[in-house]
Tab-separated table of C-alpha atoms in Angstrom:
chain	number	residue	atom	x	y	z
X	3	UNK	CA	0.000	0.000	0.000
X	4	UNK	CA	0.933	3.647	-0.077
X	5	UNK	CA	1.908	5.334	3.133
X	6	UNK	CA	3.574	8.468	4.411
X	7	UNK	CA	4.735	8.641	8.026
X	8	UNK	CA	5.781	11.696	9.976
X	9	UNK	CA	5.760	12.471	13.700
X	10	UNK	CA	2.508	13.848	15.047
X	11	UNK	CA	3.954	16.650	17.153
X	12	UNK	CA	7.290	18.279	17.941
X	13	UNK	CA	8.325	21.063	20.270
X	14	UNK	CA	11.383	23.273	19.876
X	15	UNK	CA	12.776	26.487	21.296
X	16	UNK	CA	12.929	29.839	19.552
X	17	UNK	CA	16.300	30.296	17.837
X	18	UNK	CA	17.019	26.565	17.718
X	19	UNK	CA	17.134	24.089	14.827
X	20	UNK	CA	14.519	21.384	14.305
X	21	UNK	CA	14.406	18.456	11.895
X	22	UNK	CA	11.064	16.964	10.835
X	23	UNK	CA	11.365	13.508	9.322
X	24	UNK	CA	9.176	11.855	6.715
X	25	UNK	CA	9.281	8.293	5.429
X	26	UNK	CA	7.214	7.119	2.510
X	27	UNK	CA	6.171	4.017	0.618
X	28	UNK	CA	4.477	4.802	-2.665
X	29	UNK	CA	3.911	3.124	-6.002
X	30	UNK	CA	6.202	5.303	-8.034
X	31	UNK	CA	7.878	8.590	-7.287
X	32	UNK	CA	7.680	11.936	-9.066
X	33	UNK	CA	8.878	14.217	-6.327
X	34	UNK	CA	8.399	15.048	-2.652
X	35	UNK	CA	6.914	18.254	-1.329
X	36	UNK	CA	6.843	20.019	1.996
X	37	UNK	CA	4.013	22.399	2.810
X	38	UNK	CA	3.456	24.629	5.827
X	39	UNK	CA	-0.059	24.994	7.177
X	40	UNK	CA	-1.125	27.323	9.968
X	41	UNK	CA	-4.262	26.293	11.831
X	42	UNK	CA	-7.404	26.839	9.780
X	43	UNK	CA	-5.478	28.151	6.803
X	44	UNK	CA	-4.349	26.909	3.410
X	45	UNK	CA	-1.125	24.926	3.030
X	46	UNK	CA	1.679	26.953	1.467
X	47	UNK	CA	4.455	25.451	-0.600
X	48	UNK	CA	7.889	25.240	1.040
X	49	UNK	CA	10.041	22.912	-1.036
X	50	UNK	CA	10.232	20.268	-3.721
X	51	UNK	CA	12.811	17.489	-4.047
X	52	UNK	CA	12.998	15.030	-6.913
X	53	UNK	CA	16.717	14.152	-6.786
X	54	UNK	CA	18.693	12.915	-3.803
X	55	UNK	CA	20.367	15.538	-1.723
X	56	UNK	CA	19.769	18.763	0.125
X	57	UNK	CA	17.832	21.756	-1.173
X	58	UNK	CA	18.366	24.951	0.787
X	59	UNK	CA	16.028	27.917	0.767
X	60	UNK	CA	16.769	30.519	3.400
X	61	UNK	CA	16.059	29.176	6.882
X	62	UNK	CA	14.443	26.045	5.460
X	63	UNK	CA	16.216	23.077	3.896
X	64	UNK	CA	14.816	19.788	2.639
X	65	UNK	CA	16.669	16.528	2.122
X	66	UNK	CA	15.707	13.485	0.080
X	67	UNK	CA	16.995	9.914	-0.125
X	68	UNK	CA	14.967	8.000	-2.686
X	69	UNK	CA	16.661	4.670	-1.941
X	70	UNK	CA	15.629	4.948	1.703
X	71	UNK	CA	12.204	6.478	1.069
X	72	UNK	CA	13.166	9.255	3.448
X	73	UNK	CA	13.075	13.009	3.617
X	74	UNK	CA	13.502	15.651	6.252
X	75	UNK	CA	12.705	19.311	6.584
X	76	UNK	CA	15.229	21.354	8.532
X	77	UNK	CA	14.186	24.651	10.060
X	78	UNK	CA	16.945	26.913	11.381
X	79	UNK	CA	16.785	29.964	13.641
X	80	UNK	CA	13.288	29.070	14.697
X	81	UNK	CA	10.787	31.873	15.121
X	82	UNK	CA	7.466	31.855	16.935
X	83	UNK	CA	5.682	32.224	13.599
X	84	UNK	CA	7.091	28.847	12.548
X	85	UNK	CA	4.566	27.205	14.861
X	86	UNK	CA	2.425	25.355	12.333
X	87	UNK	CA	1.794	21.958	10.805
X	88	UNK	CA	4.271	20.699	8.232
X	89	UNK	CA	2.907	18.368	5.587
X	90	UNK	CA	5.034	15.898	3.679
X	91	UNK	CA	3.562	14.884	0.309
X	92	UNK	CA	4.693	12.577	-2.481
X	93	UNK	CA	3.698	12.742	-6.111
X	94	UNK	CA	3.265	9.192	-7.319
X	95	UNK	CA	3.998	7.878	-10.758
X	96	UNK	CA	0.558	6.843	-11.900
X	97	UNK	CA	-0.435	9.480	-14.420
X	98	UNK	CA	2.117	11.735	-12.776
X	99	UNK	CA	-0.808	13.311	-11.116
X	100	UNK	CA	-1.899	12.114	-7.729
X	101	UNK	CA	-0.203	13.536	-4.688
X	102	UNK	CA	-0.372	11.636	-1.403
X	103	UNK	CA	-0.197	13.677	1.783
X	104	UNK	CA	1.036	12.681	5.203
X	105	UNK	CA	-1.002	13.608	8.277
X	106	UNK	CA	1.359	16.448	9.095
X	107	UNK	CA	3.662	17.274	11.984
X	108	UNK	CA	2.464	19.969	14.339
X	109	UNK	CA	5.433	22.048	15.463
X	110	UNK	CA	5.231	24.147	18.621
X	111	UNK	CA	7.910	26.807	19.023
X	112	UNK	CA	8.333	28.032	22.593
X	113	UNK	CA	10.112	31.101	23.858
A	4	UNK	CA	-3.716	39.787	-7.611
A	5	UNK	CA	-3.770	36.215	-8.904
A	6	UNK	CA	-4.997	33.543	-6.585
A	7	UNK	CA	-7.477	30.874	-5.699
A	8	UNK	CA	-10.590	31.754	-3.738
A	9	UNK	CA	-12.898	29.530	-1.791
A	10	UNK	CA	-16.176	30.645	-0.352
A	11	UNK	CA	-17.618	30.678	2.158
A	12	UNK	CA	-14.994	30.178	4.876
A	13	UNK	CA	-17.519	28.632	7.270
A	14	UNK	CA	-20.672	26.790	6.262
A	15	UNK	CA	-23.368	25.154	8.338
A	16	UNK	CA	-25.979	22.812	6.916
A	17	UNK	CA	-28.618	20.502	8.221
A	18	UNK	CA	-28.204	16.802	7.748
A	19	UNK	CA	-29.771	15.593	4.514
A	20	UNK	CA	-29.216	18.814	2.584
A	21	UNK	CA	-26.934	19.143	-0.391
A	22	UNK	CA	-24.418	21.984	-0.246
A	23	UNK	CA	-22.106	23.460	-2.871
A	24	UNK	CA	-18.647	24.827	-2.084
A	25	UNK	CA	-17.228	27.411	-4.438
A	26	UNK	CA	-13.677	27.462	-5.826
A	27	UNK	CA	-12.465	30.089	-8.298
A	28	UNK	CA	-8.955	30.724	-9.621
A	29	UNK	CA	-7.566	33.467	-11.857
A	30	UNK	CA	-4.145	31.885	-12.278
A	31	UNK	CA	-5.002	30.426	-15.688
A	32	UNK	CA	-4.284	26.956	-14.306
A	33	UNK	CA	-5.534	23.900	-16.163
A	34	UNK	CA	-5.579	21.501	-13.209
A	35	UNK	CA	-7.822	21.846	-10.176
A	36	UNK	CA	-8.343	19.619	-7.149
A	37	UNK	CA	-10.578	19.139	-4.144
A	38	UNK	CA	-9.188	17.726	-0.906
A	39	UNK	CA	-10.749	16.913	2.398
A	40	UNK	CA	-8.800	17.342	5.642
A	41	UNK	CA	-9.818	15.689	8.908
A	42	UNK	CA	-8.008	16.014	12.256
A	43	UNK	CA	-4.994	13.714	12.469
A	44	UNK	CA	-5.196	12.760	8.818
A	45	UNK	CA	-3.498	13.923	5.678
A	46	UNK	CA	-5.286	15.637	2.833
A	47	UNK	CA	-7.393	13.154	0.890
A	48	UNK	CA	-8.226	13.697	-2.764
A	49	UNK	CA	-11.927	13.882	-3.592
A	50	UNK	CA	-11.967	14.899	-7.266
A	51	UNK	CA	-9.584	16.434	-9.742
A	52	UNK	CA	-9.832	18.029	-13.135
A	53	UNK	CA	-7.107	18.327	-15.742
A	54	UNK	CA	-9.022	20.482	-18.182
A	55	UNK	CA	-12.389	22.096	-18.762
A	56	UNK	CA	-15.302	19.657	-19.056
A	57	UNK	CA	-13.197	16.811	-17.682
A	58	UNK	CA	-12.864	15.522	-14.133
A	59	UNK	CA	-11.870	12.304	-12.407
A	60	UNK	CA	-12.681	10.672	-9.087
A	61	UNK	CA	-10.054	10.756	-6.405
A	62	UNK	CA	-9.720	8.406	-3.452
A	63	UNK	CA	-12.894	9.404	-1.597
A	64	UNK	CA	-15.380	10.580	-4.254
A	65	UNK	CA	-18.462	8.826	-2.877
A	66	UNK	CA	-21.122	11.331	-1.823
A	67	UNK	CA	-19.531	14.201	-3.735
A	68	UNK	CA	-19.988	15.657	-7.205
A	69	UNK	CA	-18.161	18.328	-9.209
A	70	UNK	CA	-18.373	20.222	-12.477
A	71	UNK	CA	-15.794	22.046	-14.589
A	72	UNK	CA	-17.734	24.160	-17.058
A	73	UNK	CA	-15.219	26.994	-16.944
A	74	UNK	CA	-11.465	26.937	-16.551
A	75	UNK	CA	-11.681	29.280	-13.577
A	76	UNK	CA	-14.295	27.408	-11.583
A	77	UNK	CA	-14.475	23.977	-9.952
A	78	UNK	CA	-17.414	23.803	-7.523
A	79	UNK	CA	-17.858	20.830	-5.194
A	80	UNK	CA	-21.294	19.591	-4.116
A	81	UNK	CA	-21.502	17.616	-0.907
A	82	UNK	CA	-24.608	15.492	-1.257
A	83	UNK	CA	-26.799	13.895	1.363
A	84	UNK	CA	-25.202	10.574	0.422
A	85	UNK	CA	-21.925	11.637	2.061
A	86	UNK	CA	-22.097	9.924	5.442
A	87	UNK	CA	-19.646	12.101	7.335
A	88	UNK	CA	-19.492	15.482	5.601
A	89	UNK	CA	-18.244	17.633	8.476
A	90	UNK	CA	-14.644	18.493	7.539
A	91	UNK	CA	-12.270	21.143	6.256
A	92	UNK	CA	-12.358	21.279	2.451
A	93	UNK	CA	-9.445	22.596	0.435
A	94	UNK	CA	-9.407	23.477	-3.235
A	95	UNK	CA	-6.123	23.681	-5.121
A	96	UNK	CA	-4.863	24.376	-8.614
A	97	UNK	CA	-1.679	23.841	-10.578
A	98	UNK	CA	-0.471	24.873	-13.997
A	99	UNK	CA	-0.995	21.346	-15.262
A	100	UNK	CA	-1.123	17.834	-13.909
A	101	UNK	CA	2.653	17.424	-13.769
A	102	UNK	CA	3.376	20.788	-12.174
A	103	UNK	CA	5.587	20.703	-9.133
A	104	UNK	CA	3.566	23.163	-7.091
A	105	UNK	CA	-0.070	23.435	-6.125
A	106	UNK	CA	-1.699	26.613	-4.869
A	107	UNK	CA	-4.372	26.211	-2.237
A	108	UNK	CA	-7.436	28.229	-1.394
A	109	UNK	CA	-8.136	29.280	2.186
A	110	UNK	CA	-10.480	26.366	2.753
A	111	UNK	CA	-14.131	25.956	3.729
A	112	UNK	CA	-15.026	24.467	7.074
A	113	UNK	CA	-18.302	22.621	6.630
A	114	UNK	CA	-20.313	21.623	9.670
A	115	UNK	CA	-23.378	19.472	9.265
A	116	UNK	CA	-25.771	19.439	12.209
């Protein structure tokens, strides 16, 4: 079956670094996405990885290992506004169309 | 400003009534999607459309219907056949079906009483 696993909740301190892991099992792979979603709001796109390695974008970085079915999102210099849910999603191969979403990791940033 | 708009933000309906959720985009995107989000679960695909006058069932289409008469619009009807309709509904669009990024609307929280 197809499955995406990520931790339910994490807590970190303002100014620190946090790593949110995601493991996936899907029939085919056309890329992995990370989205940020504040409570009651729309998800917003953070990153896209299709090749192995690290993609850096400001305070956020995302890593992918296709052989291990593993990704992580790294958030540096945490700010209070980073408190949100982070959704890991994989675009499968069938029709290159369907995207499967994980349940999300709720991150709490404390002062 | 280009974007994707869902309305209303909150919607209450009585059990047994059909209700239609609006989704409009002015991004000139071909592909549009409807997702449902429940607490503790990932987004689940209800319906998607690759082009005007074409749409396909997603993973949880039962009890829902859609239309795509215009490129800009992709309304979702939650029918009385949907057994558990209370949820947060998200509409999204992308340039095409293979695009690497989807843009989401602000969502509609539907409560059926």
